[in-house]
Tab-separated table of C-alpha atoms and ligand atoms in Angstrom:
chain	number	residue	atom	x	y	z
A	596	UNK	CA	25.430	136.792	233.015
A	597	UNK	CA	27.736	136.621	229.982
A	598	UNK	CA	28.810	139.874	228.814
A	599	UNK	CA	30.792	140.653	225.372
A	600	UNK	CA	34.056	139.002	225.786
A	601	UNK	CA	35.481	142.631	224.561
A	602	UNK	CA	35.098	143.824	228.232
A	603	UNK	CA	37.373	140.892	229.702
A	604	UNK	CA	40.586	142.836	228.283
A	605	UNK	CA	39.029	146.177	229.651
A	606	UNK	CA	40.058	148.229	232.496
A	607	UNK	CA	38.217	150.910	233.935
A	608	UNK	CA	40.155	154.470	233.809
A	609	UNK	CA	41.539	155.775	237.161
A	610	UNK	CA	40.293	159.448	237.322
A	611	UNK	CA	42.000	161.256	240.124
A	612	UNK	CA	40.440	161.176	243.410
A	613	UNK	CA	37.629	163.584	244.031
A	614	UNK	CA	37.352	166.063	247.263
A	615	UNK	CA	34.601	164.224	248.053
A	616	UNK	CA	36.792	160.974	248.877
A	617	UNK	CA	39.299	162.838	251.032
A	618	UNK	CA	36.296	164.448	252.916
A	619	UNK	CA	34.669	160.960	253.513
A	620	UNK	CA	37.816	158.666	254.595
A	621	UNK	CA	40.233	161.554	256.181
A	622	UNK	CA	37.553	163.245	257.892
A	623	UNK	CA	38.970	166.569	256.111
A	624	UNK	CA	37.052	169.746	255.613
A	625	UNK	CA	36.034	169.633	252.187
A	626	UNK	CA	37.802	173.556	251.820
A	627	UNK	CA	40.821	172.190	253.544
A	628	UNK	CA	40.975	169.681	250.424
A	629	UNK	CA	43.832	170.504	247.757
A	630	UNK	CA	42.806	168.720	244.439
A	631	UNK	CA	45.973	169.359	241.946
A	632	UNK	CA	45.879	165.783	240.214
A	633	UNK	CA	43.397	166.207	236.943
A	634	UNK	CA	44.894	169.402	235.539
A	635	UNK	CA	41.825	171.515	235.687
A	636	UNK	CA	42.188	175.273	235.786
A	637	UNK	CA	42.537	176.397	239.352
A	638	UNK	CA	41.412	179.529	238.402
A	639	UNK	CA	38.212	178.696	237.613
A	640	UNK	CA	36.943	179.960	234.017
A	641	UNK	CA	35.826	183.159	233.348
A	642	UNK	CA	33.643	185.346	235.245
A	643	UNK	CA	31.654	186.400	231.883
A	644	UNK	CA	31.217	182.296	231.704
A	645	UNK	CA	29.529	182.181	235.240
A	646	UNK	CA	27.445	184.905	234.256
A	647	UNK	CA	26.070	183.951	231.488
A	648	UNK	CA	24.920	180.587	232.657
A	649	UNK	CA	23.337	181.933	235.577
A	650	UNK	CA	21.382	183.862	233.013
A	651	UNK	CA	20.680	181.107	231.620
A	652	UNK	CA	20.148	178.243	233.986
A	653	UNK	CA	16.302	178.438	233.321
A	654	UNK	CA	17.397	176.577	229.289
A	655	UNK	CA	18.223	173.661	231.095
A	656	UNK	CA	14.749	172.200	230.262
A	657	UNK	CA	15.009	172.419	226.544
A	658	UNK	CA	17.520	170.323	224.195
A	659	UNK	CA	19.961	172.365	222.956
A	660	UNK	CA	20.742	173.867	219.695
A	661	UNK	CA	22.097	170.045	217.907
A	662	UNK	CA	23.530	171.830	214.974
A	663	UNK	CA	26.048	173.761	217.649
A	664	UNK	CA	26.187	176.017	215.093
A	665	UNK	CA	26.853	178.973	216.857
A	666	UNK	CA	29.866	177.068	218.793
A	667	UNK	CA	30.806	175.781	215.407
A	668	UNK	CA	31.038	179.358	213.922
A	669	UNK	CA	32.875	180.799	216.860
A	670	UNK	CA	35.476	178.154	216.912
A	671	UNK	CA	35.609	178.543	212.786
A	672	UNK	CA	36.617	181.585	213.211
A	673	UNK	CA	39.274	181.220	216.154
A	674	UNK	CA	41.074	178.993	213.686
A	675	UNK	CA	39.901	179.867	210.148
A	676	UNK	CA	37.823	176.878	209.010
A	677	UNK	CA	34.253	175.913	208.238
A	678	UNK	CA	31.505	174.770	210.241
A	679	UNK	CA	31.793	171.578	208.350
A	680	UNK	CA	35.086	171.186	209.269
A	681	UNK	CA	34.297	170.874	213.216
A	682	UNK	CA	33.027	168.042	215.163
A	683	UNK	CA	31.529	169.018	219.137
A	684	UNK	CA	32.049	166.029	221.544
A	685	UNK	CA	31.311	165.771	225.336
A	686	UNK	CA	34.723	166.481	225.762
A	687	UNK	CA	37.552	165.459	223.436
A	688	UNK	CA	37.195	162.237	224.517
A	689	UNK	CA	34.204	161.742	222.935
A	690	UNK	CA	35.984	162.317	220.093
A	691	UNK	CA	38.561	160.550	220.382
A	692	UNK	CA	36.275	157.619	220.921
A	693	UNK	CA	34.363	158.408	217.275
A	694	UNK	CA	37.782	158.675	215.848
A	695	UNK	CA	38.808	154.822	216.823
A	696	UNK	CA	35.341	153.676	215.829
A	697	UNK	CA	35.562	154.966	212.913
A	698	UNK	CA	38.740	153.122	211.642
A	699	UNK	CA	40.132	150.801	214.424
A	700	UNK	CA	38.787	147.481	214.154
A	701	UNK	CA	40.225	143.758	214.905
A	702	UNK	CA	41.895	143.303	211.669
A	703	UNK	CA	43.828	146.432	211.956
A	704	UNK	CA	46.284	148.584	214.931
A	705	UNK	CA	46.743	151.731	215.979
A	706	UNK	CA	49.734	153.435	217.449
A	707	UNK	CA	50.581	155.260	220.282
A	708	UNK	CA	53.550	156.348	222.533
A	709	UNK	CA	53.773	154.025	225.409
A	710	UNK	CA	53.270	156.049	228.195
A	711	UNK	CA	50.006	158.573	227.116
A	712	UNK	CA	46.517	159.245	227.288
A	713	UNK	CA	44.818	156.602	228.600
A	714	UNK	CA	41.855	156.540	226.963
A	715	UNK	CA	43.311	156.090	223.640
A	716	UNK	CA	43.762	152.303	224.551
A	717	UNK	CA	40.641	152.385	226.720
A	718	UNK	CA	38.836	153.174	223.561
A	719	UNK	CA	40.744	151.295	221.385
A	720	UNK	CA	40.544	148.081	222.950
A	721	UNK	CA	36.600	148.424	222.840
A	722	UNK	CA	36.917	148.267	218.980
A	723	UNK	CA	39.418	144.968	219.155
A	724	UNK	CA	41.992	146.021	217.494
A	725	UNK	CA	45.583	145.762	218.126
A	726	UNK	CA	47.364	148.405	219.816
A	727	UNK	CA	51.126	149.266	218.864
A	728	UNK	CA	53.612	150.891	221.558
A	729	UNK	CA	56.618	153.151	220.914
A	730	UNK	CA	59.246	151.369	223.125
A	731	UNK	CA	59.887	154.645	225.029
A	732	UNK	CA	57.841	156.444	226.978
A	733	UNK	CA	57.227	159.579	225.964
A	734	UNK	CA	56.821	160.889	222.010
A	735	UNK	CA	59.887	159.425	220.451
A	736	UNK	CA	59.306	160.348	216.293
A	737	UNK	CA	61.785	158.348	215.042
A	738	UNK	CA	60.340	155.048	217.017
A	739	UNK	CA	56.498	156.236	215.358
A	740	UNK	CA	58.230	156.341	211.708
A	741	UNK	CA	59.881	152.886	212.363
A	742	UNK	CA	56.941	151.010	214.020
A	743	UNK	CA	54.417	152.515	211.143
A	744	UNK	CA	57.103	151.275	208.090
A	745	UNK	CA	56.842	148.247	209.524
A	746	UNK	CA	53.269	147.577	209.762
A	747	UNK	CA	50.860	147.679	206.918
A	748	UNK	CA	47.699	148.152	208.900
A	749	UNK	CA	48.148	150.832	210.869
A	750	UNK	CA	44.549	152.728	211.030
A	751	UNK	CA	45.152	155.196	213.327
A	752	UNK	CA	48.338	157.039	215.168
A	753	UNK	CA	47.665	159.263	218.702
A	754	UNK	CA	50.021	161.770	218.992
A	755	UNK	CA	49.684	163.815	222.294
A	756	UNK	CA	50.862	167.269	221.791
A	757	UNK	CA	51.907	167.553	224.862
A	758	UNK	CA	51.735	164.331	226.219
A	759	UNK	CA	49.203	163.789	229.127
A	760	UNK	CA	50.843	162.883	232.248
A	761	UNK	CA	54.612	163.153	231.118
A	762	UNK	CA	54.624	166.806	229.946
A	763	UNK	CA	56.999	166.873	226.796
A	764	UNK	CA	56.129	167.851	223.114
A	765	UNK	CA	57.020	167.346	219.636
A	766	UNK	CA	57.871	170.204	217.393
A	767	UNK	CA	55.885	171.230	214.805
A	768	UNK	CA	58.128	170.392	212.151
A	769	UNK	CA	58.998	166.946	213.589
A	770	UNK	CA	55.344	165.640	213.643
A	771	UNK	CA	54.915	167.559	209.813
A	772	UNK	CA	57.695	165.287	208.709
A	773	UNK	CA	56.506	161.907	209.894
A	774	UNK	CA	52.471	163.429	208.726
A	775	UNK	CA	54.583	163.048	204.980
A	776	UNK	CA	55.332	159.706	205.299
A	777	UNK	CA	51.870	158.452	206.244
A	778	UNK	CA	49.380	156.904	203.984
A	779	UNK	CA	46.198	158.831	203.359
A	780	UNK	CA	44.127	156.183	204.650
A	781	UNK	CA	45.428	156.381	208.112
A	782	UNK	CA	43.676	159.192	210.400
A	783	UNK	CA	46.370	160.630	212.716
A	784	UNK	CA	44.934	162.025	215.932
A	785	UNK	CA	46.634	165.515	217.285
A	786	UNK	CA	45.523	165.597	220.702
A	787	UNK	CA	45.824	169.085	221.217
A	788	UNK	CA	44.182	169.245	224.743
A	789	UNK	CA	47.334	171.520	225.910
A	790	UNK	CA	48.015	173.307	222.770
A	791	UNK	CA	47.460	176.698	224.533
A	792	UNK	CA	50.064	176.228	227.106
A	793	UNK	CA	52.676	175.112	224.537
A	794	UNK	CA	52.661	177.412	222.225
A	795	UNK	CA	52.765	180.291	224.977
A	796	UNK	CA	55.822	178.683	226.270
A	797	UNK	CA	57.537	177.516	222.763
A	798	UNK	CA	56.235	178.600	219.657
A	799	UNK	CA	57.620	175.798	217.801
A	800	UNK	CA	55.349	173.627	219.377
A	801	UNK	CA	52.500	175.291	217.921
A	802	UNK	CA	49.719	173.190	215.953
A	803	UNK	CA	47.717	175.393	213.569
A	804	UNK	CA	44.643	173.470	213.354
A	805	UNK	CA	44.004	175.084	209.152
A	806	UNK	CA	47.443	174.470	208.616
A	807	UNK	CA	47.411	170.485	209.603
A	808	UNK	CA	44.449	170.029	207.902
A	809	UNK	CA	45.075	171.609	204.435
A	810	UNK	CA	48.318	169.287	204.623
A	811	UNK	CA	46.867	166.194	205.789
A	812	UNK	CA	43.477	165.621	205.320
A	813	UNK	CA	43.924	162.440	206.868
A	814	UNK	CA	44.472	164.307	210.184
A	815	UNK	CA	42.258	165.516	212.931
A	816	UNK	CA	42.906	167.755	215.639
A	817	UNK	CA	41.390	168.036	219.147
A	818	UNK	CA	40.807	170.799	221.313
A	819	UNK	CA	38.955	171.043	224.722
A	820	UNK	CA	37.762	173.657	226.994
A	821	UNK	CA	37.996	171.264	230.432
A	822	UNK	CA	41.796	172.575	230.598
A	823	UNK	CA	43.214	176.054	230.056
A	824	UNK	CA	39.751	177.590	229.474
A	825	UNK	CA	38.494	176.034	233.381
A	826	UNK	CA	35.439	174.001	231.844
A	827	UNK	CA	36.120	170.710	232.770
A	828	UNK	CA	32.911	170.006	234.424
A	829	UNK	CA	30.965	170.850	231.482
A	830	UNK	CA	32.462	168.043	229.237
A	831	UNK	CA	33.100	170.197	225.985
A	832	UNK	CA	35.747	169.172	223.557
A	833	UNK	CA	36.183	168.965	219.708
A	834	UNK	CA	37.128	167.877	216.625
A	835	UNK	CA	38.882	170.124	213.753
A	836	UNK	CA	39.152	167.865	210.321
A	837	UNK	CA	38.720	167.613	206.896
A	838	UNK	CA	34.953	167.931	205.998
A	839	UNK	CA	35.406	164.413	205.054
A	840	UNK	CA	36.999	163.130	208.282
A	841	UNK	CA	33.858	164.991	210.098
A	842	UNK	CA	31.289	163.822	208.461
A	843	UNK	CA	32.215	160.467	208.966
A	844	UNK	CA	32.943	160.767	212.643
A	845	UNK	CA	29.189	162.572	212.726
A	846	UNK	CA	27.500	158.972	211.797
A	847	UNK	CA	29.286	158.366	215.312
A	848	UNK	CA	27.437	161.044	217.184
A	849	UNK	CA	24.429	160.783	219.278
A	850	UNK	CA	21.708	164.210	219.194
A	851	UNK	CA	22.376	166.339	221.924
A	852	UNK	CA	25.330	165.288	223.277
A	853	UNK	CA	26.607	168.106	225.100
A	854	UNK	CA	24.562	169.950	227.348
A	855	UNK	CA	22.095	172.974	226.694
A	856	UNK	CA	24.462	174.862	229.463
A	857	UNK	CA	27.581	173.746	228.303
A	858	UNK	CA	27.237	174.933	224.860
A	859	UNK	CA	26.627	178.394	226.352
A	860	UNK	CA	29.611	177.748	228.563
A	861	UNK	CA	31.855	177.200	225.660
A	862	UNK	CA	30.408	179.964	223.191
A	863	UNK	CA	31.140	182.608	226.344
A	864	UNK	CA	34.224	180.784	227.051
A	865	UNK	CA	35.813	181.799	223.720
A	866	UNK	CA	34.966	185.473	223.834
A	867	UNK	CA	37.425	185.894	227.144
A	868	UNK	CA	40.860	184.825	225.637
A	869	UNK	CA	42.280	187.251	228.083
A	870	UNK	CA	41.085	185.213	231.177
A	871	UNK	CA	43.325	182.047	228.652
A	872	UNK	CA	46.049	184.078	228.696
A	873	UNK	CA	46.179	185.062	232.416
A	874	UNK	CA	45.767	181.077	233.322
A	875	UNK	CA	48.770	180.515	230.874
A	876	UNK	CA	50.782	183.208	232.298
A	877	UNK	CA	50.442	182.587	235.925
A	878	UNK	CA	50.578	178.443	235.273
A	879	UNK	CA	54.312	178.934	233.869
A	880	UNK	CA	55.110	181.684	236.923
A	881	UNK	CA	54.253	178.553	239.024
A	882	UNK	CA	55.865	175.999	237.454
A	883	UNK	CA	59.420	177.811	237.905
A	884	UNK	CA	58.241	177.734	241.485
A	885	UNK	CA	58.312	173.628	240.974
A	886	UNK	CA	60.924	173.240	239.136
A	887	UNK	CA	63.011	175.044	241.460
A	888	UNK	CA	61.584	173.195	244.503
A	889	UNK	CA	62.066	170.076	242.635
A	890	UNK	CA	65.995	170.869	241.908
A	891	UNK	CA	66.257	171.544	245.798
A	892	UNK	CA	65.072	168.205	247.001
A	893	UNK	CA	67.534	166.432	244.056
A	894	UNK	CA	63.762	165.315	242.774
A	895	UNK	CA	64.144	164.585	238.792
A	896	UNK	CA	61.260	165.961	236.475
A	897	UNK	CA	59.922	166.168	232.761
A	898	UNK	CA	60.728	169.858	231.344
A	899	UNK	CA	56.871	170.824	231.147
A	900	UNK	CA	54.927	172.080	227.913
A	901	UNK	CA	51.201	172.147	230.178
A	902	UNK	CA	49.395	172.766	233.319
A	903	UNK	CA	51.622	169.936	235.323
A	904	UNK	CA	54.600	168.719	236.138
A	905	UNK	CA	55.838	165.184	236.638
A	906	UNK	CA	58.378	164.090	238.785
A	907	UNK	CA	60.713	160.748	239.899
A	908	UNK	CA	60.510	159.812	243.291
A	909	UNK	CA	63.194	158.402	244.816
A	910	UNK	CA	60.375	156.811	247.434
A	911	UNK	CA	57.498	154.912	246.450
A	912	UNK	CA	55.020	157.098	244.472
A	913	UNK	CA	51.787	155.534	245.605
A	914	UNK	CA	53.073	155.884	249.615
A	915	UNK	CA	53.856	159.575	249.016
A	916	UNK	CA	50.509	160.018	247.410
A	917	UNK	CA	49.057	158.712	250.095
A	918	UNK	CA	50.687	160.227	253.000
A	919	UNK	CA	49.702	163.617	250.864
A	920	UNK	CA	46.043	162.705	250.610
A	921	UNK	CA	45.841	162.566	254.600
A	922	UNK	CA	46.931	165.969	254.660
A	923	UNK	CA	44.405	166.605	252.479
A	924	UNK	CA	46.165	167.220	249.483
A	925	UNK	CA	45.426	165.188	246.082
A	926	UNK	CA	48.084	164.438	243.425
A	927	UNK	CA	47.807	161.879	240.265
A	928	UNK	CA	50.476	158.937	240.801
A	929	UNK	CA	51.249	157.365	238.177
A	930	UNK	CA	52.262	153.695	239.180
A	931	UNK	CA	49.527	152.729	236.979
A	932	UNK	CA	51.515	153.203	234.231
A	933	UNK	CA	54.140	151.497	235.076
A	934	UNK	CA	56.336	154.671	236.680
A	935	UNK	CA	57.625	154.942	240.185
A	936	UNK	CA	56.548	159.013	239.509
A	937	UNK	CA	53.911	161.673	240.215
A	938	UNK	CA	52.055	164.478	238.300
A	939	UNK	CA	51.254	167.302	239.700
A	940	UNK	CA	48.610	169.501	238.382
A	941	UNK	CA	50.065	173.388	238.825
A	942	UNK	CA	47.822	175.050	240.988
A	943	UNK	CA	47.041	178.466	242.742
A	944	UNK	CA	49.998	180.227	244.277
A	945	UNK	CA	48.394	179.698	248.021
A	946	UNK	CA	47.896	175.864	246.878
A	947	UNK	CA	51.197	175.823	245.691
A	948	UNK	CA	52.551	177.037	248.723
A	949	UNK	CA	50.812	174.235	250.906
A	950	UNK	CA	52.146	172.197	248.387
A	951	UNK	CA	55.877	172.291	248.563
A	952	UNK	CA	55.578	172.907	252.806
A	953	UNK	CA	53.269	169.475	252.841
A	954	UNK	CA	55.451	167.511	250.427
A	955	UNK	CA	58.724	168.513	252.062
A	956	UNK	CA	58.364	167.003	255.204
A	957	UNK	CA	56.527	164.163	253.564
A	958	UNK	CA	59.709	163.134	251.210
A	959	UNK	CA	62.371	163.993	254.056
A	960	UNK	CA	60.697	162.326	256.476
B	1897	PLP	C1	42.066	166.172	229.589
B	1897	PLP	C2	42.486	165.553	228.317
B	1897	PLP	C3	41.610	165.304	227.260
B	1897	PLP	C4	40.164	165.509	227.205
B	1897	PLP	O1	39.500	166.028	228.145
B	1897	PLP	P1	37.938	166.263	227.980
B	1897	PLP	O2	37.590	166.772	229.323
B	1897	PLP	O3	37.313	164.964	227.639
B	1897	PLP	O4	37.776	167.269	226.895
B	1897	PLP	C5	42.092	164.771	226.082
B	1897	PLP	N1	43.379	164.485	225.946
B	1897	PLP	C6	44.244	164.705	226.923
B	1897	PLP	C7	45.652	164.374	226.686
B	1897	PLP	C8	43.851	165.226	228.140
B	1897	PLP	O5	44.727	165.397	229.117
């Protein structure tokens, strides 16, 4: 069968390996199973979210709600904007995928730092357009303002703030600055999907949603609840933007496409910041745990803004991944990108523990 020649320059995104895998080939107890490689909560998510969709498990038969308004209104007020001004996606990648079709396109490129999100290219290759690299690897500014002077057609810029799976973040003001020199027909993604641990570790790293998009219309910013709010299995994410921006990128969206229960999930989710703030709190206690550990084995890491760290290896990354995973414990390597290194999610303080024993004798060994 011939297929659209599109999905010859494809490649499939590598999730991180489920339980389930380590269960099947290692013959591991699936509770003896560490997964700390797709930055989900370890906590969980709140109790009062567990409740309430236990309550209301028996909705599952009916579509839900497709104006999300009451989602809409509860996450208008969190940052001070409209209904109009918020898109709902099945998790931010869904909008992130609306936000390349609505502007990326084989005559035109987008830009991106070279080692980020993978699904911005994933995405952005299904629209054919050409895809522009910083030369470094992380969020070099200076490299984004040169590459974008350069090029006429840019359509649409990613900036990861922080960067999924390297860890560091712009400053406010920096990515302000550049947002000045850009064209108002370029839409500038802010893919805020670890805003809450930055800004509780650096508040010049904050991103006030209102504030970016009063500025720059031509921006959008994207939240999620799969990370610091433990939802990740519910595929919730959205969109704040100009009420221009959003209804365009609406034209993109199909009726119901979150789940019935994972609206609920997300309107409960956002009346417990408290159980946020606990994750963010204990996350960072944990990470001083790694970083520490990390200086005692002469391992060299990112400084982290999130909910992972990610670290050189002196070894090869993939071998030490997989001497983990028959121990039963799962981290993300990331040769895939081109990086002899490994991200580790932060994860419970027992986890943790097994962690550093586990890896020690892995990487001395
Ligand atoms: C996890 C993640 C997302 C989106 O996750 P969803 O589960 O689709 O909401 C978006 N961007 C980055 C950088 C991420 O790490």
């Amino acid at each position: 069968m011939k297929f659209n020649s599109v999905l010859d320059s494809l490649v499939n995104y590598e999730a991180g390996k489920p339980i389930e895998l380590v269960v099947r080939e290692y013959g591991i107890e699936a509770k003896d199973v560490i997964k700390i490689a797709s930055n989900e909560n370890p906590h969980g998510c709140s109790p009062k979210v567990v409740e309430a969709i236990q309550k209301e498990a028996f909705k599952m038969s009916l579509y839900p709600d497709d104006s999300m308004h009451e989602l809409k209104e509860a996450l208008g007020v969190k940052y001070g904007v409209g209904s109009e001004n918020i898109i709902i996606g099945s998790g931010s990648d869904q909008v992130i995928e609306f936000s390349l079709f609505a502007k990326a396109n084989p005559s035109n490129k987008i830009l991106m730092a070279k080692t980020t999100f993978a699904m911005y290219e994933i995405y952005g290759k299904r629209t054919g357009t050409t895809i522009l690299k910083t030369p470094s690897h992380g969020h070099d500014i200076q490299e984004f303002s040169d590459i974008y002077k350069k090029h006429k057609d840019i359509a649409v810029i990613f900036l990861c703030l922080p960067n999924n799976p390297l860890g560091e973040c712009l400053d406010k003001e920096e990515v302000f600055r550049f947002l000045k020199e850009v064209s108002s027909d370029t839409l500038v993604v802010i893919d805020g999907a670890y805003q809450e641990f930055a800004l509780f570790k650096d508040k010049n790293k904050k991103i006030d949603p209102k504030e970016l998009i009063e500025n720059f219309p031509n921006a959008i910013y994207l939240g999620t609840f799969s990370k610091a709010y433990g939802l990740g299995g519910m595929r919730t994410g959205y969109g704040v933007g100009s009420s221009e921006v959003v209804k365009s990128l609406h034209k993109l969206r199909s009726p119901f496409n979150i789940t019935t229960l994972s609206l609920k999930a997300a309107i409960e989710a956002l009346k417990d910041e408290e159980f946020v703030k606990n994750t963010v709190v204990k996350n960072f206690e944990e990470m001083a745990k790694y970083e520490e550990f990390a200086k005692k084995l002469d391992i060299e890491f990112i400084p982290s803004y999130t909910n992972f760290i990610t670290c050189k290896m002196q070894k090869n990354s993939s071998s030490i991944c997989e001497q983990l995973m028959k121990k039963g414990i799962i981290i993300r390597d990331l040769k895939s990108y081109g990086l002899n290194a490994v991200r580790i999610t932060i994860g419970t303080k027992e986890q943790n523990e097994r962690f550093f024993k586990v890896f020690e004798d892995i990487y001395r060994g």
